[in-house]
Amino acid sequence: MGDDVLEDIERQIQEINSKINRLSSQREELYRLKEQIKNKILEDKSTALAQIDWNKKSFSSDLDMCLKNTFKINSLRPYQLPAMNCTLSGTDCILIMPTGGGKSLCYQLPALISKGVTLVVSPLLSLMEDQIMALEKLNIPAKMLSATSSKEDVNWIHNFPATPILGVTATATSRVIKDVQKILKIEGCLILKASFNRPNLFYEVRSKPPVQKEFIDVLSKLLKNDFKNQSGIIYTMTIKDTEELAKDLKNAGIRVAPYHANLDAPIRSKIHRKWVSGEYQAVVATIAFGMGIDKPDVRFVIHHCISKSMENFYQESGRAGRDDKPAKCIVFWRFADLARQSSMVFTENTGLENLYGMIRYCVDSHRCRRKLIAEHFDEAWEAQDCNKMCDHCSKTLDVKRIDLTKYGKNILSILSKASSLDSRLTGTKLVDIWLGKGPTNLRVKEATASDLSRERAETIIAHLLVDGFLKEDFHFTPYSTISYITPGDKAAAGLQPSPLEVSKLGFSLSKDDIVVPDTDISSSKSDKPKKRKHESNDEIKTFKKKPLVIIDSDSD
Ligand SMILES: Nc1ncnc2c1ncn2[C@@H]1O[C@H](COP(=O)(O)OP(=O)(O)OP(=O)(O)O)[C@@H](O)[C@H]1O
């Protein structure tokens, strides 16, 4: 026995090792393939289910009668019948439908016309209470149990075999839907996705007068003339704004009341009642007045101040026109509100990114407002989906793209001078100096845009902020947080600002504007709203038959 025997053993071991490696890669590959085929089978199952015309057959002859007699509803909205038919036939389903779309009916009605019990599992007590209140109003027997949609609950539901589940959610990306299917063990179920478009809502952005008195005049004219005898909501940013605005509008002879979280519950419900009965024309509210509002004939939602995200804006403006009749959603936009909001949201995870989505909606006067909302929800709507129901599409507009390179340079030189003098500039102060006003030592003669209107200068700066050419820098004082403007990453990298697209809606061109030829238009889309990152308010409800089960999870 010698070295050659050892070498031979070593060689055999290596051969075995490489066989093991090869086999384990093969095994990995087979696992991957198995997973792929399993997913494909489930996807095919979903696709096959989607090809069935769930609108055609009614799985219960009682459906129509119950709809009219119990719910006093004459006809179903798109996707309601398919969702009901699907679960009534014993098939699992996920239904994605916007807020106020009518998801509740999709499990409440089948609960009444089939045997067994419907269990609603909801993480929010207030949502459970809303459900109970709504059902009691309709004389439908309902009881509340304290439960949440934890994993245990979901597993518990699966102790009931062969019971169809309906998951309903207002917002969910396809990735979230996949997760939900896995958690609820309903992979391969039917997926129904209703459009987020609310065709009866007219979207509009107006410039907010800088002086409060002027603004009150504008608002009271709107409420007295355009919205005479109509009901609405005016959203403000803070409780203080709510109180002041309600007082000013009352003084102007409008029947309004403030509504916010600091009011005692009995006062709040009294105001709510008076608004529902029409005694108050509008409530002036913080977003506390949101969840659970179900007044079908809200004809206008006015934003006295921008929302903190497009998501919030969609939810808040979505309170209008739940009866499917036309309603208006007007945002009053003013540059100063940007810093007010940003200094409140910048500590939140995606707070600034979300707010800038809202700013784009306000500043982007050259694009259909509805399209901007659609992008936010990962949907693509065409001009006919708007049907002239926004301030952009209802007018014929002459859109021009203007080059902001020169303006960008002006602003950078003003910021640089301020920095060399150890000064910091808020947005308002920056606009002052740019327009040749404010402290003389901070002005830069060659960088003064004396011919620009204030509104125009503010819009350009807002655009440069959301474009990343400028950025906000937040500083704390003992009493508040201040937003200062500094050069953004784009400027630091020596890049040019994106052109600004303006239309007659925004403002007319000034003699100094350099118009970019149309051929460049494709390159200007860098300012598209970023996709939502947070999916925190996904709301899942599931529904089972015999017993019928609903899970509702809303983590927002
Ligand atoms: N087919 C219909 N026709 C008319 N009104 C309907 C119809 N379906 C539902 N509604 C009404 O629409 C309103 C909103 O319905 P619902 O509360 O079920 O919405 P939702 O999708 O659950 O909203 P949220 O996401 O806010 O919980 C209710 O007043 C409801 O009665």
Coordinates of C-alpha atoms and ligand atoms in Angstrom, one line a residue:
M1 CA 0.0 0.0 0.0
G2 CA 1.4 3.3 -0.9
D3 CA 0.7 6.9 -2.0
D4 CA -0.9 5.7 -5.2
V5 CA -3.7 4.0 -3.3
L6 CA -4.3 7.1 -1.3
E7 CA -4.4 9.2 -4.5
D8 CA -6.9 6.7 -6.0
I9 CA -9.2 7.0 -2.9
E10 CA -8.9 10.8 -3.1
R11 CA -9.8 10.7 -6.8
Q12 CA -12.9 8.6 -6.1
I13 CA -14.0 10.9 -3.3
Q14 CA -13.7 13.9 -5.6
E15 CA -15.6 12.1 -8.3
I16 CA -18.4 11.4 -5.7
N17 CA -18.3 15.0 -4.6
S18 CA -18.7 16.3 -8.1
K19 CA -21.5 13.8 -8.7
I20 CA -23.2 15.1 -5.5
N21 CA -22.8 18.7 -6.7
R22 CA -24.2 17.8 -10.1
L23 CA -27.1 16.0 -8.5
S24 CA -27.9 18.7 -6.1
S25 CA -27.9 21.3 -8.9
Q26 CA -30.1 19.0 -10.8
R27 CA -32.4 18.7 -7.8
E28 CA -32.4 22.5 -7.4
E29 CA -33.3 22.8 -11.0
L30 CA -36.1 20.3 -10.6
Y31 CA -37.5 22.1 -7.6
R32 CA -37.4 25.4 -9.5
L33 CA -39.2 23.7 -12.5
K34 CA -41.7 22.1 -10.2
E35 CA -42.5 25.5 -8.6
Q36 CA -42.7 27.1 -12.1
I37 CA -45.1 24.5 -13.3
K38 CA -47.2 24.7 -10.2
N39 CA -47.4 28.4 -10.6
K40 CA -48.2 28.1 -14.2
I41 CA -51.0 25.6 -13.5
L42 CA -52.4 28.0 -10.9
E43 CA -52.1 30.9 -13.2
D44 CA -53.9 28.9 -16.0
K45 CA -56.6 28.0 -13.4
S46 CA -57.0 31.8 -12.7
T47 CA -57.0 32.5 -16.5
A48 CA -59.6 29.8 -17.2
L49 CA -61.8 31.2 -14.4
A50 CA -61.4 34.7 -15.9
Q51 CA -62.7 33.4 -19.2
I52 CA -66.0 32.3 -17.7
D53 CA -68.7 34.9 -18.2
W54 CA -69.6 35.4 -14.5
N55 CA -72.0 38.2 -15.5
K56 CA -74.2 35.9 -17.5
K57 CA -75.7 33.5 -15.0
S58 CA -77.2 34.4 -11.7
F59 CA -76.5 31.7 -9.2
S60 CA -79.4 32.6 -7.1
S61 CA -82.9 33.5 -8.2
D62 CA -83.3 35.5 -5.0
L63 CA -80.4 37.9 -5.9
D64 CA -82.4 40.5 -7.7
M65 CA -85.2 40.5 -5.2
C66 CA -82.9 40.8 -2.2
L67 CA -81.0 43.6 -4.0
K68 CA -84.1 45.7 -4.5
N69 CA -86.1 44.8 -1.4
T70 CA -83.3 44.7 1.3
F71 CA -80.6 46.9 -0.1
K72 CA -82.9 49.2 -2.1
I73 CA -80.4 49.1 -5.0
N74 CA -81.7 48.9 -8.5
S75 CA -78.8 47.7 -10.5
L76 CA -75.3 46.2 -9.8
R77 CA -72.1 47.9 -10.6
P78 CA -69.4 46.3 -12.8
Y79 CA -67.8 43.3 -11.1
Q80 CA -70.4 43.0 -8.3
L81 CA -72.4 40.2 -10.0
P82 CA -69.3 38.3 -11.1
A83 CA -67.9 38.4 -7.6
M84 CA -71.2 37.2 -6.1
N85 CA -71.7 34.6 -8.7
C86 CA -68.2 33.3 -8.3
T87 CA -68.5 32.7 -4.5
L88 CA -72.1 31.5 -4.7
S89 CA -70.9 28.8 -7.1
G90 CA -68.2 27.7 -4.6
T91 CA -65.2 29.3 -6.3
D92 CA -62.6 31.4 -4.5
C93 CA -62.1 35.0 -5.7
I94 CA -60.1 38.1 -5.0
L95 CA -61.9 41.4 -5.8
I96 CA -60.0 44.6 -6.2
M97 CA -62.3 47.6 -6.2
P98 CA -61.7 51.3 -5.3
T99 CA -62.9 52.8 -2.1
G100 CA -66.7 53.2 -2.2
G101 CA -66.9 50.9 -5.1
G102 CA -69.4 48.6 -3.3
K103 CA -67.3 45.7 -2.1
S104 CA -69.4 45.2 1.0
L105 CA -72.5 44.3 -1.0
C106 CA -70.5 41.5 -2.7
Y107 CA -70.5 39.5 0.5
Q108 CA -73.5 41.0 2.3
L109 CA -76.0 40.1 -0.4
P110 CA -74.8 36.5 -0.8
A111 CA -74.8 36.2 3.0
L112 CA -78.6 36.8 2.9
I113 CA -79.5 34.5 0.0
S114 CA -77.4 31.5 1.0
K115 CA -77.5 29.3 4.1
G116 CA -75.0 29.6 6.9
V117 CA -73.3 32.4 8.6
T118 CA -71.0 35.2 7.3
L119 CA -68.0 35.9 9.4
V120 CA -66.2 39.2 8.8
V121 CA -62.7 39.3 10.2
S122 CA -61.5 42.9 10.4
P123 CA -58.4 44.4 12.0
L124 CA -60.0 47.7 12.6
L125 CA -62.7 48.1 15.3
S126 CA -64.1 51.2 13.5
L127 CA -64.6 49.2 10.3
M128 CA -66.3 46.5 12.2
E129 CA -68.6 49.0 13.8
D130 CA -69.3 50.6 10.4
Q131 CA -70.4 47.2 9.1
I132 CA -72.6 46.5 12.0
M133 CA -74.2 50.0 11.8
A134 CA -74.9 49.6 8.1
L135 CA -76.3 46.2 8.5
E136 CA -78.6 47.2 11.4
K137 CA -79.9 50.0 9.3
L138 CA -81.0 47.4 6.7
N139 CA -82.5 45.2 9.4
I140 CA -79.9 42.5 8.7
P141 CA -79.0 40.5 11.8
A142 CA -75.3 40.9 12.7
K143 CA -73.1 40.5 15.7
M144 CA -69.6 41.7 16.4
L145 CA -66.9 39.4 17.7
S146 CA -63.5 40.7 18.7
A147 CA -61.2 39.2 16.1
T148 CA -58.3 40.1 13.9
S149 CA -57.1 38.7 10.6
S150 CA -54.0 37.1 12.2
K151 CA -52.4 34.0 10.7
E152 CA -54.2 31.8 13.3
D153 CA -57.6 33.2 12.1
V154 CA -56.7 32.5 8.5
N155 CA -55.7 28.9 9.5
W156 CA -58.8 28.6 11.5
I157 CA -60.9 29.5 8.4
H158 CA -59.2 26.6 6.6
N159 CA -60.6 24.2 9.1
F160 CA -63.8 24.5 7.1
P161 CA -63.2 22.6 4.0
A162 CA -64.8 23.4 0.6
T163 CA -65.8 26.9 1.6
P164 CA -65.3 29.6 -1.0
I165 CA -63.3 32.6 0.1
L166 CA -63.7 36.1 -1.4
G167 CA -60.8 38.5 -0.6
V168 CA -61.6 42.1 -1.2
T169 CA -59.1 44.9 -1.3
A170 CA -59.1 48.6 -2.3
T171 CA -55.4 48.8 -3.2
A172 CA -53.1 46.0 -4.1
T173 CA -50.2 45.5 -6.5
S174 CA -49.9 42.2 -8.3
R175 CA -47.1 41.2 -5.9
V176 CA -49.4 41.8 -2.9
I177 CA -52.2 39.9 -4.6
K178 CA -49.9 36.9 -5.0
D179 CA -48.9 37.1 -1.3
V180 CA -52.5 37.3 -0.3
Q181 CA -53.4 34.3 -2.4
K182 CA -50.7 32.3 -0.7
I183 CA -51.6 33.4 2.8
L184 CA -55.3 32.6 2.2
K185 CA -54.4 29.4 0.3
I186 CA -56.5 30.5 -2.6
E187 CA -53.9 30.4 -5.4
G188 CA -55.5 29.8 -8.7
C189 CA -58.6 31.7 -7.7
L190 CA -60.5 34.1 -9.9
I191 CA -59.1 37.7 -9.8
L192 CA -61.4 40.5 -10.6
K193 CA -60.0 44.0 -10.9
A194 CA -62.4 46.9 -11.3
S195 CA -61.0 50.2 -12.7
F196 CA -60.1 52.9 -10.2
N197 CA -61.5 55.5 -12.6
R198 CA -64.4 57.4 -11.1
P199 CA -66.0 58.7 -14.3
N200 CA -68.5 60.9 -12.6
L201 CA -65.9 63.0 -10.8
F202 CA -64.7 66.2 -12.3
Y203 CA -61.1 66.9 -11.2
E204 CA -59.8 70.4 -11.1
V205 CA -56.9 72.4 -9.6
R206 CA -57.2 76.1 -9.0
S207 CA -54.7 78.6 -7.8
K208 CA -55.3 79.5 -4.2
P209 CA -55.5 83.2 -3.5
P210 CA -52.6 84.3 -1.2
V211 CA -54.8 86.5 0.9
Q212 CA -57.3 84.7 3.2
K213 CA -60.0 87.2 2.7
E214 CA -59.9 86.8 -1.1
F215 CA -59.9 83.0 -0.7
I216 CA -63.0 83.2 1.6
D217 CA -64.7 85.3 -1.2
V218 CA -63.8 82.7 -3.8
L219 CA -65.0 79.8 -1.6
S220 CA -68.2 81.5 -0.5
K221 CA -69.1 82.3 -4.1
L222 CA -68.5 78.7 -5.1
L223 CA -70.8 77.4 -2.2
K224 CA -73.5 80.0 -2.8
N225 CA -73.6 79.8 -6.6
D226 CA -72.0 76.7 -8.2
F227 CA -72.8 74.4 -5.3
K228 CA -76.0 76.1 -4.2
N229 CA -78.2 73.6 -2.2
Q230 CA -75.6 70.9 -2.6
S231 CA -73.7 69.0 0.0
G232 CA -69.9 68.8 0.3
I233 CA -66.7 68.5 2.3
I234 CA -63.9 71.0 2.6
Y235 CA -60.6 69.3 3.6
T236 CA -58.0 71.4 5.5
M237 CA -54.6 70.5 6.8
T238 CA -54.8 71.3 10.5
I239 CA -57.4 71.5 13.2
K240 CA -56.6 75.3 13.5
D241 CA -57.3 75.7 9.8
T242 CA -60.6 73.9 10.2
E243 CA -61.8 76.1 13.0
E244 CA -60.7 79.4 11.3
L245 CA -62.1 78.5 7.9
A246 CA -65.4 77.3 9.3
K247 CA -65.7 80.6 11.3
D248 CA -64.9 82.7 8.2
L249 CA -67.3 80.9 6.0
K250 CA -70.0 81.1 8.7
N251 CA -69.4 84.9 8.8
A252 CA -69.9 84.9 5.1
G253 CA -73.3 83.3 5.5
I254 CA -72.5 79.7 4.6
R255 CA -73.9 76.9 6.7
V256 CA -70.8 74.9 7.7
A257 CA -69.3 73.4 10.8
P258 CA -65.7 72.3 11.7
Y259 CA -65.0 68.6 12.1
H260 CA -61.8 67.2 13.6
A261 CA -60.4 64.6 16.0
N262 CA -60.3 67.1 19.0
L263 CA -64.0 67.5 19.1
D264 CA -65.9 65.4 21.7
A265 CA -67.5 62.3 20.1
P266 CA -71.1 63.6 20.8
I267 CA -70.4 66.9 19.1
R268 CA -68.8 65.2 16.2
S269 CA -71.7 62.9 15.7
K270 CA -74.1 65.9 16.0
I271 CA -72.2 67.7 13.3
H272 CA -72.2 64.6 11.1
R273 CA -75.9 64.2 11.6
K274 CA -76.7 67.8 10.7
W275 CA -74.5 67.5 7.6
V276 CA -76.2 64.3 6.5
S277 CA -79.6 65.9 7.0
G278 CA -78.6 68.9 4.9
E279 CA -78.7 71.4 7.8
Y280 CA -75.0 72.1 7.1
Q281 CA -74.1 72.6 3.5
A282 CA -70.5 71.4 4.2
V283 CA -68.2 70.2 6.9
V284 CA -64.8 71.8 7.1
A285 CA -62.7 68.8 8.1
T286 CA -59.3 67.4 8.7
I287 CA -58.8 63.9 7.3
A288 CA -60.2 62.6 10.6
F289 CA -63.4 63.0 8.7
G290 CA -62.8 60.2 6.3
M291 CA -63.1 56.6 7.2
G292 CA -66.6 55.4 7.2
I293 CA -68.3 58.4 5.5
D294 CA -71.0 57.0 3.3
K295 CA -73.1 59.9 2.2
P296 CA -74.1 59.1 -1.4
D297 CA -74.9 62.7 -2.6
V298 CA -71.7 64.5 -1.8
R299 CA -71.5 66.9 -4.8
F300 CA -68.2 68.6 -4.1
V301 CA -65.0 67.9 -2.2
I302 CA -62.8 71.0 -2.0
H303 CA -59.2 70.7 -0.8
H304 CA -58.4 74.0 0.9
C305 CA -54.8 72.6 1.1
I306 CA -53.1 69.8 -0.9
S307 CA -53.3 66.3 0.4
K308 CA -50.2 64.6 1.7
S309 CA -50.2 62.0 -1.1
M310 CA -52.1 61.0 -4.2
E311 CA -53.3 58.0 -2.2
N312 CA -54.9 60.3 0.4
F313 CA -56.2 62.6 -2.3
Y314 CA -57.9 59.7 -4.1
Q315 CA -59.5 58.6 -0.9
E316 CA -60.6 62.1 0.2
S317 CA -61.9 63.2 -3.2
G318 CA -63.5 59.8 -3.6
R319 CA -66.0 60.7 -0.9
A320 CA -67.8 62.7 -3.7
G321 CA -70.4 61.3 -6.0
R322 CA -70.9 57.8 -4.5
D323 CA -74.3 57.8 -6.0
D324 CA -72.6 57.8 -9.4
K325 CA -74.0 61.3 -10.2
P326 CA -71.6 64.1 -11.3
A327 CA -69.6 65.7 -8.5
K328 CA -66.6 68.1 -8.4
C329 CA -63.2 67.6 -6.8
I330 CA -61.3 70.9 -6.6
V331 CA -57.8 71.3 -5.1
F332 CA -56.7 74.8 -4.2
W333 CA -52.9 74.8 -4.8
R334 CA -50.5 77.3 -3.5
F335 CA -46.7 77.1 -3.3
A336 CA -46.6 78.0 0.4
D337 CA -48.6 74.9 1.3
L338 CA -45.9 72.7 -0.1
A339 CA -43.5 73.6 2.8
R340 CA -46.3 73.4 5.3
Q341 CA -47.0 69.9 4.3
S342 CA -43.4 68.7 3.6
S343 CA -42.3 69.8 7.1
M344 CA -45.0 67.6 8.5
V345 CA -44.4 64.5 6.4
F346 CA -40.7 64.4 5.8
T347 CA -40.0 62.2 8.7
E348 CA -42.4 59.5 7.4
N349 CA -40.8 56.7 5.4
T350 CA -41.9 57.8 1.9
G351 CA -43.5 61.0 3.1
L352 CA -41.8 63.4 0.7
E353 CA -42.0 61.1 -2.3
N354 CA -45.7 60.7 -1.7
L355 CA -46.2 64.5 -1.2
Y356 CA -44.3 65.3 -4.4
G357 CA -46.7 63.0 -6.3
M358 CA -49.4 65.3 -5.1
I359 CA -47.4 68.4 -6.1
R360 CA -46.9 67.0 -9.6
Y361 CA -50.7 66.5 -9.9
C362 CA -51.1 70.2 -9.1
V363 CA -48.3 71.7 -11.1
D364 CA -48.7 69.4 -14.2
S365 CA -51.4 71.6 -15.8
H366 CA -50.6 70.3 -19.2
R367 CA -51.7 66.7 -18.6
C368 CA -55.1 65.1 -18.0
R369 CA -55.6 65.0 -14.2
R370 CA -57.2 61.6 -14.5
K371 CA -54.2 60.2 -16.3
L372 CA -52.0 61.4 -13.4
I373 CA -54.3 59.5 -11.0
A374 CA -54.2 56.4 -13.3
E375 CA -50.4 56.4 -13.2
H376 CA -50.5 56.3 -9.5
F377 CA -52.7 53.2 -9.5
D378 CA -50.6 51.5 -12.2
E379 CA -53.5 51.9 -14.7
A380 CA -53.5 53.3 -18.2
W381 CA -56.5 55.4 -19.0
E382 CA -57.2 56.9 -22.4
A383 CA -58.8 60.3 -23.2
Q384 CA -62.2 58.7 -23.4
D385 CA -61.9 57.5 -19.8
C386 CA -61.7 61.1 -18.8
N387 CA -64.4 62.2 -21.2
K388 CA -63.6 65.9 -20.6
M389 CA -64.2 65.4 -16.9
C390 CA -61.1 67.4 -15.8
D391 CA -60.0 71.0 -16.1
H392 CA -57.3 69.9 -18.6
C393 CA -59.5 67.8 -21.0
S394 CA -62.5 70.1 -20.8
K395 CA -60.6 72.9 -22.6
T396 CA -58.6 72.9 -25.8
L397 CA -55.1 73.7 -24.7
D398 CA -52.0 75.0 -26.4
V399 CA -49.2 73.1 -24.6
K400 CA -45.6 74.4 -24.8
R401 CA -42.5 73.0 -23.3
I402 CA -40.1 75.5 -21.9
D403 CA -36.4 75.1 -21.2
L404 CA -35.6 75.8 -17.6
T405 CA -31.8 75.6 -17.9
K406 CA -31.5 79.4 -17.6
Y407 CA -33.9 79.6 -14.7
G408 CA -32.1 76.7 -13.0
K409 CA -28.8 78.5 -13.3
N410 CA -30.4 81.7 -11.8
I411 CA -31.6 79.8 -8.8
L412 CA -28.4 78.0 -8.2
S413 CA -26.4 81.2 -8.3
I414 CA -28.9 82.8 -5.7
L415 CA -28.5 79.7 -3.5
S416 CA -24.8 79.8 -3.8
K417 CA -24.6 83.5 -2.9
A418 CA -26.9 82.9 0.2
S419 CA -24.7 80.0 1.2
S420 CA -21.5 82.1 0.9
L421 CA -23.2 84.6 3.3
D422 CA -24.1 81.8 5.7
S423 CA -27.8 82.3 4.9
R424 CA -30.5 79.7 4.2
L425 CA -33.5 80.4 2.0
T426 CA -37.0 79.1 2.4
G427 CA -39.0 78.6 -0.8
T428 CA -40.8 81.9 -0.3
K429 CA -37.7 83.9 0.4
L430 CA -36.0 82.3 -2.6
V431 CA -38.9 83.4 -4.8
D432 CA -38.7 87.0 -3.3
I433 CA -35.0 87.2 -4.1
W434 CA -35.4 85.7 -7.6
L435 CA -38.0 88.3 -8.3
G436 CA -35.7 91.1 -7.2
K437 CA -37.3 91.6 -3.8
G438 CA -36.2 90.8 -0.3
P439 CA -32.8 91.6 1.3
T440 CA -30.5 93.4 -1.2
N441 CA -27.3 91.6 0.0
L442 CA -28.8 88.3 -1.1
R443 CA -29.9 89.4 -4.6
V444 CA -27.9 88.4 -7.7
K445 CA -28.3 91.1 -10.3
E446 CA -27.8 88.8 -13.4
A447 CA -30.0 86.2 -11.9
T448 CA -33.1 88.3 -11.3
A449 CA -36.2 87.4 -13.2
S450 CA -38.1 90.6 -12.8
D451 CA -40.5 89.8 -15.6
L452 CA -41.9 86.6 -14.1
S453 CA -45.1 86.6 -12.2
R454 CA -44.9 85.3 -8.6
E455 CA -47.1 82.4 -9.4
R456 CA -45.0 81.5 -12.4
A457 CA -41.8 81.7 -10.3
E458 CA -43.4 79.5 -7.6
T459 CA -44.5 76.9 -10.2
I460 CA -41.0 76.7 -11.6
I461 CA -39.5 76.1 -8.2
A462 CA -42.1 73.5 -7.3
H463 CA -41.3 71.8 -10.6
L464 CA -37.6 71.9 -9.9
L465 CA -38.2 70.4 -6.5
V466 CA -40.2 67.4 -7.7
D467 CA -37.8 67.0 -10.6
G468 CA -34.9 66.6 -8.1
F469 CA -33.0 69.7 -9.4
L470 CA -33.7 71.3 -6.1
K471 CA -34.3 69.7 -2.7
E472 CA -35.7 70.6 0.7
D473 CA -33.5 70.7 3.7
F474 CA -35.3 70.5 7.0
H475 CA -34.2 72.3 10.2
F476 CA -35.7 72.1 13.6
T477 CA -36.4 75.1 15.9
P478 CA -37.9 74.7 19.3
Y479 CA -41.3 75.6 17.9
S480 CA -41.4 74.3 14.3
T481 CA -39.6 72.7 11.4
I482 CA -38.4 74.9 8.6
S483 CA -37.9 73.8 5.0
Y484 CA -35.0 75.4 3.2
I485 CA -34.2 75.0 -0.4
T486 CA -30.8 73.7 -1.5
P487 CA -29.5 72.3 -4.8
G488 CA -30.8 68.8 -5.5
D489 CA -28.9 65.7 -6.6
K490 CA -29.5 66.5 -10.3
A491 CA -28.0 70.0 -9.9
A492 CA -25.0 68.6 -7.9
A493 CA -24.4 66.1 -10.7
G494 CA -24.3 69.0 -13.2
L495 CA -27.5 67.8 -15.0
Q496 CA -30.0 70.2 -16.5
P497 CA -33.5 70.5 -15.1
S498 CA -36.3 68.8 -17.1
P499 CA -38.3 71.2 -19.3
L500 CA -41.6 72.5 -17.8
E501 CA -44.7 71.9 -19.9
V502 CA -47.1 74.7 -19.6
S503 CA -50.5 75.3 -21.0
K504 CA -53.0 78.1 -21.1
L505 CA -54.3 76.6 -17.9
G506 CA -51.1 77.2 -16.1
F507 CA -50.0 80.5 -17.4
S508 CA -49.1 82.2 -20.7
L509 CA -45.5 82.2 -22.0
S510 CA -43.2 85.1 -20.9
K511 CA -40.9 86.8 -23.4
D512 CA -37.8 85.2 -21.8
D513 CA -39.1 81.6 -22.1
I514 CA -37.1 79.3 -24.4
V515 CA -39.6 76.9 -26.0
V516 CA -38.2 73.4 -26.6
P517 CA -39.2 71.9 -29.9
D518 CA -41.8 69.2 -29.9
T519 CA -39.3 66.5 -31.0
D520 CA -37.9 66.5 -27.5
I521 CA -41.1 65.7 -25.9
S522 CA -40.4 62.0 -25.4
S523 CA -37.4 62.8 -23.2
S524 CA -39.3 64.9 -20.8
K525 CA -41.2 62.2 -19.1
S526 CA -38.7 62.0 -16.3
D527 CA -41.2 63.8 -14.2
K528 CA -43.7 61.0 -14.2
P529 CA -45.1 60.3 -10.8
K530 CA -43.1 57.6 -9.1
K531 CA -44.9 54.4 -8.4
R532 CA -46.3 54.0 -5.0
K533 CA -43.9 52.1 -2.7
H534 CA -46.1 51.6 0.3
E535 CA -48.8 49.0 0.2
S536 CA -49.6 49.5 3.8
N537 CA -53.3 50.1 3.5
D538 CA -54.1 46.9 1.6
E539 CA -57.4 45.8 2.8
I540 CA -58.3 42.2 2.5
K541 CA -61.7 40.8 3.2
T542 CA -62.6 37.2 2.6
F543 CA -65.8 35.5 2.3
K544 CA -66.9 32.0 2.9
K545 CA -70.1 30.1 2.4
K546 CA -71.4 27.6 4.9
P547 CA -70.2 29.2 7.0
L548 CA -69.6 32.4 5.0
V549 CA -66.4 34.0 6.1
I550 CA -65.0 37.4 5.4
I551 CA -61.6 38.6 6.4
D552 CA -60.9 42.2 6.3
S553 CA -57.3 43.4 7.0
D554 CA -56.4 47.0 6.7
S555 CA -53.2 48.0 8.3
D556 CA -53.4 51.7 7.4
Ligands
LIG1 N1 -74.8 48.7 -7.3 C1 -74.9 49.7 -6.5 N2 -75.7 50.8 -6.8 C2 -75.8 51.9 -6.1 N3 -75.1 52.0 -4.9 C3 -74.3 51.0 -4.5 C4 -74.2 49.8 -5.2 N4 -73.3 49.0 -4.6 C5 -72.9 49.6 -3.5 N5 -73.5 50.8 -3.4 C6 -73.4 51.9 -2.4 O1 -72.1 52.4 -2.5 C7 -71.6 52.8 -1.2 C8 -70.3 52.3 -1.0 O2 -70.3 50.9 -0.8 P1 -69.3 50.1 0.1 O3 -69.3 50.8 1.5 O4 -69.7 48.7 0.0 O5 -68.0 50.4 -0.6 P2 -66.6 49.7 -0.3 O6 -66.1 49.3 -1.6 O7 -66.7 48.6 0.8 O8 -65.8 50.9 0.2 P3 -64.6 51.0 1.3 O9 -63.4 50.6 0.5 O10 -64.6 52.5 1.6 O11 -65.0 50.2 2.4 C9 -72.7 52.4 -0.2 O12 -73.6 53.5 0.0 C10 -73.5 51.3 -1.0 O13 -74.8 51.2 -0.5

